[in-house]
Amino acid sequence: MVVIDIETEDGQREALRRMLTIRAFDTKAGDLFADGELPGFVHLYVGEEAVGVGACSALEADDYITSTHRGHGHCIAKGLDPKKMMSELYGKADGYCNGKGGSMHIADVDAGMLGANGIVGAGPPLATGAALTAQLKGEDKVALAFFGDGAVAQGQVHEAINIAATWDLPAVFVVENNQYGEGTPVEKQHNVQNLSETAEAYNIPGFTVDGMDITAVYEAVKEARNRAADGQGPTLIEAETYRYHGHFEGDQQPYRTEEDIDIWKDRDAIESFKQRLVDAGTITEDEFDEMKAEIDEQIETAVEEAKSAPYPDPSEAYEDMFNATVPEISQFSSQMRADGGEDR
Amino acid sequence: MSTETTSGTGPADTQEMTFREAIRLALREEMERDEDVFIMGEDVGKFGGVYEVTGDLVEQFGEARVRDTPISEAGFMGAGVGAAATGSRPIVEIMFSDFIGVCSEQIINQMAKNRYMFGGKTEMPITVRTTEGGGSGAASQHSGTLHTWFAHFPGVMAVAPGTPESAKGLLKSAIRSDDPVIFFENKEIYGQTGEVPLDENYTLPIGEANVEREGEDVTVVATQRMVGESLELAEELDGQVSVEVIDPRSLYPLDTDTLVESVKKTGRLVIADESPLSYGTHAEIGMRVMENAFFSLDAPIQRVGVADVHIPFSPVLEDEVLPHASDVEAAINRIV
Ligand SMILES: Cc1ncc(C[n+]2csc(CCOP(=O)(O)OP(=O)(O)O)c2C)c(N)n1
Ligand SMILES: [Mg+2]
């Protein structure tokens, strides 16, 4: 992946590009879902772009991240290819998981992206494990876990942070507080005011930052990464943000109003970052429009290619379970295939 | 469709409704009947449940009895066990059965064992409702069929109905039962309709299979989605093969007698269930028949299920691994 050095002008433009790419990708994914093009569940990251891009900008190329069911933004922030992501959303053979995973399970382990996740709260223990590998092997790598405000209520999240804290593992825990877990507001799920407060219980630093401000996220994660890499253990960072779309596409959202959403849209992270870059002379309005047009075209191409890409061969369904070959799968599957083959 | 009815007001009254509505009706009736009954789970209140099963119940019973929980399955499953042991009658909703991975401790070591370990000195009147099954592109962590785990594990009952009527009757029995029942709802049949008795005293005993259709040549024991698919297939094959279709409805306890009676008549058995094949529900049903009707069998027992893989995302792959009527038909053709 290309590492973003957000302290340079090039890096700032690249960060803006990734935020725009996330928005374009997920807006498109929402449209495609509405058109009945995409199977399964689609959870969109629109509105939360500053968190993923700000955090990943503070990482080195070899660092690990773990993600959530709302993972497209993390993927793009980590430098994954929107084309292969789009193919995965369509269940095509050239997708990141060859069509086996779909939106909720995009992974690129070689790029340090240890997987989106369908189980709320399952990512942090995996990040703790990746950080353990780094510590055991003496590698200069850090593992960062993204997880939601809802996930903070999961026991395994606390267990993972406590282990990382106790063993001084090079991990960073980033809570994306988008104010809701599905339809339930954060204050109905937690008794603390700020979700970073529990850091005190693990005796690690905890911060709450403005998740609509990419610089604030970047700076907090940068400091946390430095601490982690320096052997001083994990940090818990809460980024306050908002999702503009429903929990999943198709969500009727009885739990909030358009006005609630508009309050956050007025503080839009892309808009404000762009304005800062324009004011600083890092980018002109024309260059910004050009960038946007380029990205839109890139996403359109990704969709076209994904649509025309082939589906995996049905026999692929029986591959990838084990490294070893087990007789059961081939026996049962050849029986099932011989059975149902004709009328499929 | 079974025509069982019971006494009470207007025993013959039925109404066509979906599987989902039948479950909601059972919940509503039992909550009206017994104020110790309450529901807890994620977004079961105002949101109405991800599959819209609890729907508007919160409006009738309030947030105290239709409780939204934090996303803490281990915590609220355990709270359900503790509440059940102390005079409440909780219904715990686990949105997808795959998430039982997060909270299985409280089922396996507490819910299932306390009564026995305490020398029978506690009751465990808890119902766990959860969804299972593939078919909607929900991928491997949201599509599993896990009922075999709990049918296997001593100390919990496992119920998995295939029709709206049995869903209503069995859920009511589960809620009234003083024992822990895990109630598995296949999400692909939530919209399936059937005639459901409106009598609020209508219940079905847990542990009774239902002969959904009588036949002479082969017995198809089918669960959940496979019940409807097998019934349609049986109609299609009418005139060529006479197919008897049985829904066991309850996997533990299992109504061995009804299955054995049927196989003694037909001499042939196909078992269709969406769980993985190894060490599974199919194996148990097949073994019970072997133990009790071995000399009546005219052909090897056939299993239709999932070939020991997870449910993949891509529609072509998902369709490949899930059992369909065509697989049941092929199994019948192999032995008839
Ligand atoms: C263990 C588990 N429980 C429940 C769910 C269902 N579920 C999926 S996303 C979600 C809400 C998660 O909220 P949060 O962690 O705040 O993330 P957000 O969706 O807001 O990004 C829930 C309850 C799940 N996938 N896994
Ligand atoms: Mg949230």
XYZ file of C-alpha atoms and ligand atoms in Angstrom:
707
model
C 0.000 0.000 0.000
C 0.983 3.613 -0.420
C 1.637 5.091 3.001
C 0.141 8.509 3.417
C 2.336 11.110 5.051
C -0.381 13.511 5.964
C 2.195 16.028 7.109
C 3.076 16.704 3.461
C 0.852 18.346 0.863
C 0.917 15.234 -1.317
C -0.144 13.186 1.655
C -3.008 15.545 2.391
C -4.245 15.331 -1.159
C -4.003 11.536 -1.013
C -5.938 11.480 2.272
C -8.643 13.604 0.687
C -8.687 11.285 -2.304
C -9.202 8.259 -0.097
C -12.008 9.923 1.823
C -13.693 10.792 -1.457
C -13.122 7.278 -2.752
C -14.811 5.802 0.311
C -17.772 8.105 -0.119
C -18.106 7.402 -3.817
C -17.684 3.654 -3.355
C -20.216 3.393 -0.562
C -22.721 5.781 -2.121
C -22.558 3.629 -5.234
C -22.879 0.439 -3.191
C -26.018 1.885 -1.591
C -27.513 2.661 -5.008
C -26.653 -0.781 -6.315
C -28.236 -2.421 -3.289
C -31.391 -0.363 -3.760
C -31.493 -1.538 -7.379
C -31.367 -5.139 -6.221
C -27.906 -5.635 -7.701
C -26.130 -6.746 -4.514
C -27.064 -9.750 -2.380
C -26.801 -9.940 1.384
C -26.187 -7.152 3.870
C -24.454 -3.887 3.032
C -23.342 -1.546 5.844
C -22.029 1.799 4.635
C -19.310 4.037 6.036
C -20.576 7.308 4.543
C -20.028 10.093 7.092
C -17.261 8.303 8.987
C -14.469 8.687 6.415
C -12.201 10.833 8.597
C -11.857 8.075 11.172
C -10.638 5.336 8.837
C -8.420 7.564 6.734
C -7.099 9.575 9.687
C -6.190 6.408 11.577
C -4.645 4.553 8.637
C -2.613 7.653 7.728
C -0.866 7.266 11.065
C 0.131 3.666 10.314
C 3.118 2.219 8.486
C 2.636 0.029 5.433
C 3.228 -3.247 7.294
C 0.915 -2.487 10.191
C -2.223 -4.529 10.697
C -5.820 -3.468 11.015
C -8.921 -5.384 12.020
C -12.262 -4.163 10.810
C -15.998 -4.542 11.308
C -19.182 -5.281 9.384
C -18.914 -1.639 8.239
C -15.543 -2.284 6.650
C -15.403 -0.765 3.150
C -13.937 2.476 4.498
C -11.209 0.685 6.428
C -10.269 -1.270 3.310
C -9.920 1.802 1.134
C -8.131 3.707 3.891
C -5.628 0.844 4.126
C -5.072 1.045 0.377
C -7.130 -1.858 -0.932
C -8.289 -1.816 -4.539
C -11.919 -0.688 -5.007
C -12.193 -2.897 -8.101
C -11.502 -6.093 -6.228
C -13.761 -4.869 -3.432
C -16.627 -4.216 -5.834
C -16.183 -7.647 -7.376
C -16.433 -9.147 -3.915
C -19.677 -7.272 -3.282
C -21.035 -8.905 -6.429
C -19.774 -12.351 -5.369
C -17.486 -12.627 -8.373
C -14.462 -14.852 -8.779
C -11.982 -11.955 -8.981
C -13.073 -10.387 -5.693
C -10.803 -10.232 -2.655
C -12.239 -13.472 -1.275
C -13.105 -15.017 -4.652
C -16.749 -14.334 -3.870
C -16.827 -16.416 -0.705
C -16.889 -13.512 1.738
C -18.913 -10.608 0.372
C -19.179 -7.129 1.843
C -18.887 -8.255 5.458
C -15.731 -10.329 5.044
C -13.369 -8.484 2.710
C -9.815 -9.260 3.746
C -6.330 -8.780 2.342
C -4.000 -10.323 4.854
C -0.911 -9.521 2.778
C -1.819 -5.842 2.965
C -2.278 -6.109 6.732
C -6.069 -5.985 6.464
C -7.112 -8.882 8.697
C -10.707 -8.845 7.647
C -14.020 -7.120 7.935
C -16.069 -9.038 10.468
C -19.652 -10.137 10.830
C -19.340 -10.652 14.563
C -19.561 -7.442 16.560
C -16.550 -7.201 18.853
C -14.565 -10.037 17.269
C -11.868 -7.782 15.794
C -10.057 -6.510 18.914
C -8.909 -9.975 20.081
C -7.515 -10.584 16.594
C -5.613 -7.299 16.768
C -4.257 -8.321 20.155
C -3.034 -11.536 18.531
C -1.403 -9.721 15.623
C 0.301 -7.402 18.108
C 1.484 -10.476 19.998
C 3.120 -11.828 16.837
C 4.864 -8.495 16.335
C 6.103 -8.521 19.920
C 7.219 -12.161 19.828
C 9.072 -11.719 16.547
C 10.484 -8.343 17.500
C 8.959 -6.746 14.392
C 8.269 -3.053 14.146
C 4.590 -3.517 13.482
C 1.498 -2.282 15.206
C -2.038 -3.698 15.105
C -4.983 -1.337 15.108
C -8.527 -2.496 15.814
C -11.506 -0.511 14.564
C -14.741 -1.297 16.368
C -18.052 0.400 17.001
C -19.621 1.972 20.062
C -21.928 -1.038 20.181
C -18.978 -3.418 20.241
C -17.708 -1.783 23.433
C -20.483 -3.736 25.194
C -18.923 -7.059 24.176
C -16.979 -8.954 26.798
C -14.312 -10.091 24.370
C -13.436 -6.486 23.543
C -12.564 -5.799 27.174
C -10.685 -9.047 27.511
C -8.619 -8.213 24.443
C -7.716 -4.707 25.612
C -6.851 -5.971 29.078
C -4.529 -8.620 27.664
C -2.853 -6.106 25.359
C -2.459 -3.676 28.252
C -1.082 -6.295 30.631
C 1.447 -7.546 28.090
C 2.343 -4.074 26.732
C 1.436 -5.199 23.234
C 1.835 -2.878 20.246
C -1.878 -2.362 19.680
C -4.175 0.603 19.146
C -7.897 0.370 19.847
C -10.113 2.789 17.946
C -13.787 3.040 18.865
C -15.871 4.505 16.087
C -18.662 6.079 18.055
C -21.232 6.769 15.361
C -23.871 7.232 18.072
C -25.846 4.043 17.386
C -25.566 0.291 17.497
C -28.190 -0.564 14.905
C -31.240 1.329 16.169
C -30.140 1.737 19.766
C -28.497 5.041 20.738
C -25.174 4.869 22.519
C -26.529 6.213 25.813
C -28.906 3.260 26.015
C -25.991 0.856 25.717
C -23.399 2.372 28.023
C -23.343 3.989 31.414
C -20.202 6.060 30.847
C -20.188 9.480 29.211
C -17.191 8.879 26.958
C -16.282 5.446 25.690
C -12.592 6.178 26.240
C -13.158 6.335 29.982
C -12.778 2.600 30.397
C -9.083 3.053 29.517
C -8.608 3.925 33.155
C -9.664 0.425 34.122
C -6.863 -1.053 32.018
C -4.415 1.614 33.160
C -3.732 2.763 29.604
C -4.187 6.197 27.994
C -7.665 6.952 26.672
C -8.767 9.867 24.504
C -11.970 11.041 22.909
C -11.394 12.943 19.681
C -13.530 14.629 17.045
C -14.035 11.913 14.462
C -15.252 14.449 11.904
C -11.789 16.017 11.916
C -9.204 13.925 10.123
C -6.306 15.786 11.730
C -7.568 15.131 15.235
C -7.891 11.424 14.490
C -4.509 11.305 12.795
C -2.706 13.005 15.666
C -4.231 10.799 18.344
C -3.461 7.605 16.444
C 0.041 8.789 15.541
C 0.847 9.271 19.201
C -0.729 5.923 20.066
C 1.288 4.199 17.357
C 4.493 5.735 18.658
C 3.722 4.528 22.164
C 2.819 1.065 20.924
C 5.921 0.693 18.767
C 8.000 1.934 21.651
C 6.905 -0.977 23.863
C 4.618 1.112 26.038
C 1.443 -0.787 25.236
C -1.948 0.066 23.791
C -4.073 3.206 23.738
C -7.847 3.467 23.571
C -9.153 6.185 21.268
C -12.787 7.083 20.827
C -13.618 8.980 17.641
C -16.999 10.705 17.686
C -18.624 10.403 14.313
C -21.907 9.663 12.557
C -23.229 7.382 9.866
C -25.364 9.159 7.291
C -27.019 5.995 5.973
C -29.138 3.501 7.884
C -27.527 0.731 9.893
C -27.742 -1.438 6.800
C -29.236 -0.521 3.479
C -32.973 -0.931 3.735
C -33.075 0.197 7.383
C -36.250 2.328 7.842
C -34.532 4.229 10.685
C -37.484 4.724 13.053
C -34.982 5.791 15.699
C -33.906 9.140 14.209
C -35.005 12.031 11.988
C -33.574 13.795 8.942
C -32.844 16.770 11.223
C -30.714 14.586 13.506
C -28.646 13.597 10.486
C -28.370 17.153 9.168
C -26.728 18.357 12.381
C -23.802 16.076 11.605
C -23.840 16.648 7.865
C -23.216 20.319 8.605
C -19.889 19.226 10.083
C -19.061 16.928 7.186
C -15.484 15.670 7.444
C -14.730 15.726 3.735
C -16.160 19.191 3.231
C -14.240 20.691 6.135
C -10.937 19.006 5.239
C -11.290 20.085 1.622
C -11.988 23.665 2.720
C -8.867 23.670 4.857
C -6.775 22.416 1.952
C -8.279 25.007 -0.382
C -7.617 27.786 2.145
C -4.030 26.606 2.544
C -3.574 26.524 -1.228
C -2.894 22.763 -1.207
C -5.647 22.150 -3.708
C -7.805 24.403 -5.865
C -11.542 24.070 -6.323
C -10.914 22.966 -9.905
C -8.413 20.338 -8.858
C -10.875 19.107 -6.265
C -13.645 18.780 -8.856
C -11.254 16.989 -11.142
C -10.277 14.590 -8.371
C -13.909 13.863 -7.664
C -14.681 13.230 -11.315
C -11.724 10.884 -11.599
C -12.873 8.925 -8.565
C -16.440 8.695 -9.810
C -15.140 7.318 -13.059
C -12.886 4.856 -11.250
C -15.871 3.573 -9.277
C -18.055 3.365 -12.392
C -15.348 1.294 -14.067
C -15.087 -0.906 -10.989
C -18.836 -1.557 -11.186
C -18.764 -2.270 -14.919
C -15.893 -4.699 -14.504
C -17.439 -6.378 -11.493
C -20.709 -6.834 -13.360
C -19.060 -8.481 -16.334
C -16.641 -10.589 -14.273
C -17.454 -14.306 -14.056
C -18.956 -15.941 -11.011
C -16.825 -18.583 -9.347
C -17.409 -22.122 -10.543
C -19.914 -23.800 -8.199
C -17.328 -26.466 -7.341
C -15.298 -23.715 -5.637
C -17.823 -23.904 -2.801
C -16.028 -27.040 -1.609
C -12.534 -25.567 -1.703
C -10.641 -23.624 0.989
C -11.978 -25.302 4.135
C -8.657 -26.784 5.181
C -5.070 -26.671 4.075
C -5.194 -30.454 4.208
C -7.545 -32.560 2.138
C -10.295 -34.277 4.097
C -12.245 -37.095 2.480
C -15.614 -36.017 3.901
C -15.948 -32.842 1.883
C -15.177 -34.448 -1.440
C -17.384 -37.451 -0.692
C -20.371 -35.458 0.475
C -19.983 -32.818 -2.195
C -19.679 -35.213 -5.096
C -22.808 -36.892 -3.817
C -24.656 -33.595 -3.535
C -23.374 -32.438 -6.925
C -24.336 -35.646 -8.648
C -27.746 -35.277 -7.020
C -28.729 -31.773 -7.798
C -26.576 -31.079 -10.792
C -29.057 -31.404 -13.621
C -31.602 -28.790 -12.728
C -29.274 -26.039 -11.583
C -51.039 -29.147 6.892
C -52.087 -30.761 10.131
C -55.653 -30.253 11.241
C -55.005 -30.607 14.952
C -57.104 -28.353 17.101
C -57.858 -28.256 20.788
C -60.806 -27.324 22.912
C -61.380 -23.766 24.076
C -63.142 -20.837 22.554
C -63.632 -21.264 18.854
C -61.246 -24.206 18.511
C -61.858 -24.449 14.808
C -60.959 -20.826 14.083
C -57.819 -20.442 12.090
C -56.320 -17.582 10.171
C -53.822 -17.541 7.365
C -50.632 -15.865 8.500
C -46.897 -15.930 7.985
C -44.413 -17.907 10.026
C -43.201 -14.577 11.423
C -46.720 -13.509 12.433
C -47.415 -16.872 14.029
C -44.376 -16.420 16.241
C -45.373 -12.879 17.139
C -48.876 -14.100 18.001
C -47.456 -16.777 20.293
C -45.276 -14.182 22.011
C -48.191 -11.793 22.420
C -50.543 -14.429 23.824
C -48.004 -15.757 26.301
C -47.067 -12.273 27.484
C -50.737 -11.481 28.003
C -51.232 -14.736 29.858
C -48.263 -14.544 32.219
C -46.697 -11.332 33.396
C -43.477 -13.110 34.346
C -42.775 -13.538 30.642
C -40.505 -10.908 29.140
C -38.358 -10.594 26.030
C -34.812 -9.339 25.801
C -32.468 -8.987 22.881
C -30.864 -6.547 20.491
C -33.257 -4.065 18.893
C -36.338 -6.114 19.742
C -38.167 -2.983 20.927
C -38.811 0.090 18.820
C -36.795 -1.342 15.932
C -39.049 -4.399 16.039
C -36.291 -6.961 15.523
C -34.040 -7.282 12.503
C -36.463 -9.801 10.968
C -39.486 -7.881 12.269
C -40.608 -10.702 14.491
C -41.185 -8.786 17.732
C -42.661 -5.963 15.620
C -44.997 -3.772 17.672
C -44.911 -5.825 20.882
C -43.107 -3.037 22.724
C -46.126 -0.784 22.205
C -48.387 -3.212 24.013
C -46.044 -4.404 26.753
C -43.610 -1.516 27.252
C -39.839 -1.307 27.319
C -39.491 -3.175 30.604
C -40.944 -6.375 29.141
C -39.627 -5.949 25.618
C -36.092 -4.978 26.511
C -33.418 -3.708 24.184
C -30.025 -4.875 25.378
C -26.496 -3.703 24.743
C -24.650 -5.920 22.250
C -23.594 -8.234 25.061
C -24.841 -11.720 24.262
C -22.840 -13.398 27.023
C -24.172 -10.905 29.522
C -27.831 -11.017 28.603
C -27.931 -14.750 27.929
C -26.539 -15.207 31.419
C -28.971 -12.653 32.801
C -31.730 -14.726 31.216
C -30.457 -17.842 32.984
C -30.233 -16.013 36.297
C -33.677 -14.502 35.860
C -35.163 -17.881 34.962
C -33.703 -19.426 38.090
C -35.319 -16.777 40.258
C -38.941 -16.690 39.188
C -38.939 -14.946 35.819
C -39.797 -16.541 32.494
C -37.442 -14.886 29.994
C -37.403 -15.166 26.241
C -33.937 -14.304 25.000
C -33.532 -13.415 21.332
C -30.165 -14.084 19.706
C -30.379 -12.358 16.345
C -28.446 -15.018 14.413
C -27.648 -18.459 15.787
C -24.036 -17.913 14.691
C -23.777 -15.362 17.518
C -24.374 -18.143 20.027
C -20.616 -18.515 19.627
C -20.308 -15.405 21.755
C -22.521 -16.660 24.588
C -22.404 -20.439 24.526
C -20.837 -20.590 27.982
C -24.055 -19.535 29.657
C -26.001 -22.125 27.682
C -23.584 -24.999 28.049
C -22.344 -24.670 31.600
C -25.202 -22.857 33.311
C -28.556 -23.178 31.552
C -28.064 -26.836 30.645
C -26.429 -27.997 33.867
C -27.770 -26.119 36.855
C -30.908 -28.157 37.412
C -28.971 -31.411 37.294
C -25.975 -30.219 39.316
C -28.214 -28.768 41.995
C -29.941 -32.095 42.445
C -33.127 -30.978 40.713
C -33.576 -28.063 43.110
C -33.935 -25.349 40.477
C -36.066 -24.877 37.379
C -34.910 -23.224 34.192
C -37.984 -21.785 32.418
C -36.117 -19.953 29.662
C -36.722 -19.846 25.919
C -33.988 -18.791 23.516
C -35.254 -17.725 20.098
C -32.727 -17.552 17.301
C -32.528 -17.584 13.518
C -30.644 -19.899 11.240
C -30.245 -20.899 7.642
C -28.753 -19.683 4.391
C -30.316 -18.365 1.240
C -30.070 -14.608 1.518
C -26.410 -13.971 0.768
C -25.664 -13.246 4.402
C -22.356 -15.185 4.231
C -20.707 -17.575 6.643
C -21.149 -15.719 9.926
C -24.882 -15.103 9.454
C -26.146 -18.263 7.753
C -25.266 -21.225 9.891
C -27.620 -24.009 10.907
C -26.445 -24.941 14.383
C -29.367 -26.765 15.970
C -27.432 -30.036 16.056
C -25.075 -28.580 18.671
C -27.930 -28.112 21.089
C -29.879 -31.218 20.127
C -26.654 -33.016 21.016
C -25.840 -31.210 24.228
C -27.589 -32.725 27.257
C -29.828 -30.430 29.242
C -31.404 -28.173 26.614
C -34.275 -28.893 24.275
C -33.990 -28.025 20.600
C -37.077 -27.129 18.582
C -37.026 -26.264 14.868
C -40.498 -25.996 13.303
C -41.217 -25.999 9.583
C -44.711 -24.464 9.404
C -46.465 -21.401 10.878
C -48.921 -23.569 12.790
C -46.265 -25.624 14.502
C -44.222 -22.490 15.158
C -47.089 -21.018 17.131
C -48.001 -24.168 19.020
C -44.450 -25.093 19.888
C -43.268 -21.644 20.878
C -46.148 -21.386 23.332
C -45.181 -24.730 24.829
C -41.552 -23.656 24.992
C -42.450 -20.511 26.915
C -44.701 -22.420 29.301
C -42.121 -25.137 29.823
C -40.094 -25.127 33.025
C -37.122 -26.409 31.026
C -34.747 -24.526 28.724
C -35.782 -24.622 25.075
C -33.782 -23.252 22.165
C -36.190 -22.355 19.406
C -34.653 -22.223 15.930
C -36.345 -20.120 13.254
C -35.219 -20.597 9.675
C -35.162 -17.085 8.266
C -35.987 -18.123 4.721
C -39.465 -19.238 5.774
C -40.447 -16.178 7.820
C -42.698 -15.109 4.970
C -44.218 -18.542 4.354
C -47.942 -18.644 5.100
C -50.253 -21.229 6.579
C -53.459 -21.609 8.564
C -52.804 -20.987 12.242
C -55.244 -21.689 15.090
C -56.331 -18.520 16.857
C -57.282 -20.316 20.057
C -54.991 -18.986 22.747
C -55.069 -22.353 24.499
C -53.710 -24.067 21.426
C -50.298 -25.559 22.112
C -48.339 -28.444 20.632
C -46.360 -30.779 22.850
C -42.598 -30.567 22.447
C -41.355 -33.943 21.246
C -44.134 -34.830 18.800
C -43.406 -35.142 15.112
C -46.099 -34.391 12.561
C -46.930 -36.413 9.490
C -47.424 -33.525 7.086
C -48.386 -35.788 4.186
C -49.039 -39.497 4.046
C -47.368 -41.752 1.505
C -46.448 -45.368 0.897
C -43.119 -45.634 -0.921
C -40.611 -43.475 0.916
C -40.431 -41.431 4.110
C -38.873 -37.993 3.865
C -38.025 -36.598 7.275
C -37.595 -32.906 6.602
C -36.942 -29.931 8.862
C -37.555 -26.184 8.572
C -37.312 -24.909 4.970
C -37.044 -28.474 3.700
C -40.567 -29.271 4.961
C -42.282 -26.993 2.470
C -39.881 -27.905 -0.317
C -40.410 -31.631 0.305
C -44.193 -31.232 0.373
C -44.126 -29.488 -2.991
C -41.873 -32.185 -4.360
C -44.198 -34.877 -3.032
C -47.084 -33.274 -4.935
C -45.010 -33.160 -8.105
C -44.074 -36.813 -7.768
C -47.657 -37.843 -7.033
C -48.617 -40.718 -9.291
C -45.008 -41.848 -9.714
C -43.768 -42.142 -6.150
C -45.889 -41.919 -3.047
C -43.933 -39.780 -0.584
C -44.634 -39.473 3.112
C -43.319 -36.219 4.611
C -42.678 -35.902 8.336
C -41.586 -32.788 10.207
C -39.966 -33.878 13.491
C -40.486 -30.265 14.698
C -38.586 -31.014 17.868
C -35.065 -32.400 17.478
C -34.572 -33.028 21.157
C -36.621 -34.639 22.448
C -37.146 -36.520 19.161
C -40.321 -38.439 18.403
C -38.662 -41.719 17.440
C -41.954 -43.646 17.384
C -43.566 -41.618 14.610
C -40.448 -41.864 12.451
C -40.102 -45.591 13.027
C -43.786 -46.258 12.333
C -43.472 -44.486 9.026
C -40.346 -46.329 7.928
C -41.911 -49.646 8.906
C -44.609 -48.767 6.383
C -42.473 -47.340 3.554
C -39.188 -49.201 4.032
C -37.223 -46.216 2.747
C -35.889 -43.075 4.400
C -34.494 -39.751 3.194
C -33.462 -37.187 5.805
C -33.349 -33.551 4.665
C -31.934 -30.990 7.065
C -29.783 -27.928 6.380
C -27.086 -28.694 8.921
C -23.649 -30.072 8.009
C -23.643 -33.814 7.446
C -20.922 -35.096 9.745
C -21.995 -36.171 13.225
C -25.335 -34.526 12.736
C -29.074 -34.418 12.973
C -29.267 -36.722 9.947
C -27.060 -39.255 11.653
C -29.156 -39.293 14.810
C -32.450 -39.682 12.981
C -30.974 -42.383 10.772
C -29.538 -44.248 13.738
C -32.783 -44.220 15.685
C -34.528 -45.720 12.684
C -31.771 -48.321 12.270
C -32.088 -49.295 15.913
C -35.834 -49.694 15.722
C -36.727 -50.573 12.138
C -33.585 -52.137 10.681
C -35.399 -55.142 9.252
C -38.025 -52.937 7.613
C -35.470 -51.012 5.586
C -35.391 -51.919 1.890
C -32.623 -49.487 0.902
C -29.817 -47.463 2.427
C -30.878 -44.349 4.304
C -30.149 -41.156 2.352
C -28.929 -37.858 3.814
C -29.504 -34.437 2.260
C -27.644 -31.609 3.953
C -24.552 -29.436 3.694
C -21.252 -31.062 2.759
C -19.272 -29.945 5.812
C -18.570 -26.433 4.532
C -19.750 -23.013 5.692
C -22.370 -21.098 3.750
C -20.491 -18.951 1.212
C -21.543 -15.473 0.084
C -21.710 -15.606 -3.692
C -25.200 -16.643 -4.846
C -23.844 -19.375 -7.115
C -21.781 -20.866 -4.312
C -24.517 -20.520 -1.725
C -27.013 -22.194 -4.013
C -24.536 -24.990 -4.602
C -24.067 -25.923 -0.951
C -27.643 -25.493 0.310
C -29.981 -28.484 0.105
C -32.902 -28.099 -2.303
C -35.916 -30.139 -3.372
C -33.845 -31.328 -6.332
C -31.422 -32.978 -3.908
C -34.293 -34.689 -2.095
C -35.632 -35.874 -5.434
C -32.278 -37.305 -6.439
C -32.024 -39.072 -3.087
C -35.489 -40.578 -3.590
C -34.551 -41.696 -7.087
C -31.514 -43.498 -5.768
C -33.567 -45.755 -3.531
C -37.050 -46.081 -4.997
C -22.029 -10.757 18.230
C -22.958 -9.998 17.372
N -24.095 -9.524 17.900
C -24.973 -8.830 17.146
C -24.704 -8.583 15.823
C -25.715 -7.851 14.948
N -25.229 -6.509 14.675
C -24.537 -6.244 13.558
S -23.970 -4.685 13.533
C -24.684 -4.334 15.005
C -24.538 -2.983 15.597
C -23.115 -2.679 15.857
O -22.997 -1.420 16.397
P -21.596 -0.717 16.458
O -20.600 -1.625 17.077
O -21.814 0.591 17.103
O -21.180 -0.546 14.936
P -21.899 0.329 13.808
O -22.858 -0.558 13.108
O -22.564 1.471 14.453
O -20.789 0.743 12.909
C -25.340 -5.445 15.508
C -26.083 -5.489 16.781
C -23.509 -9.109 15.294
N -23.213 -8.959 13.993
N -22.646 -9.782 16.083
Mg -22.202 2.408 16.243
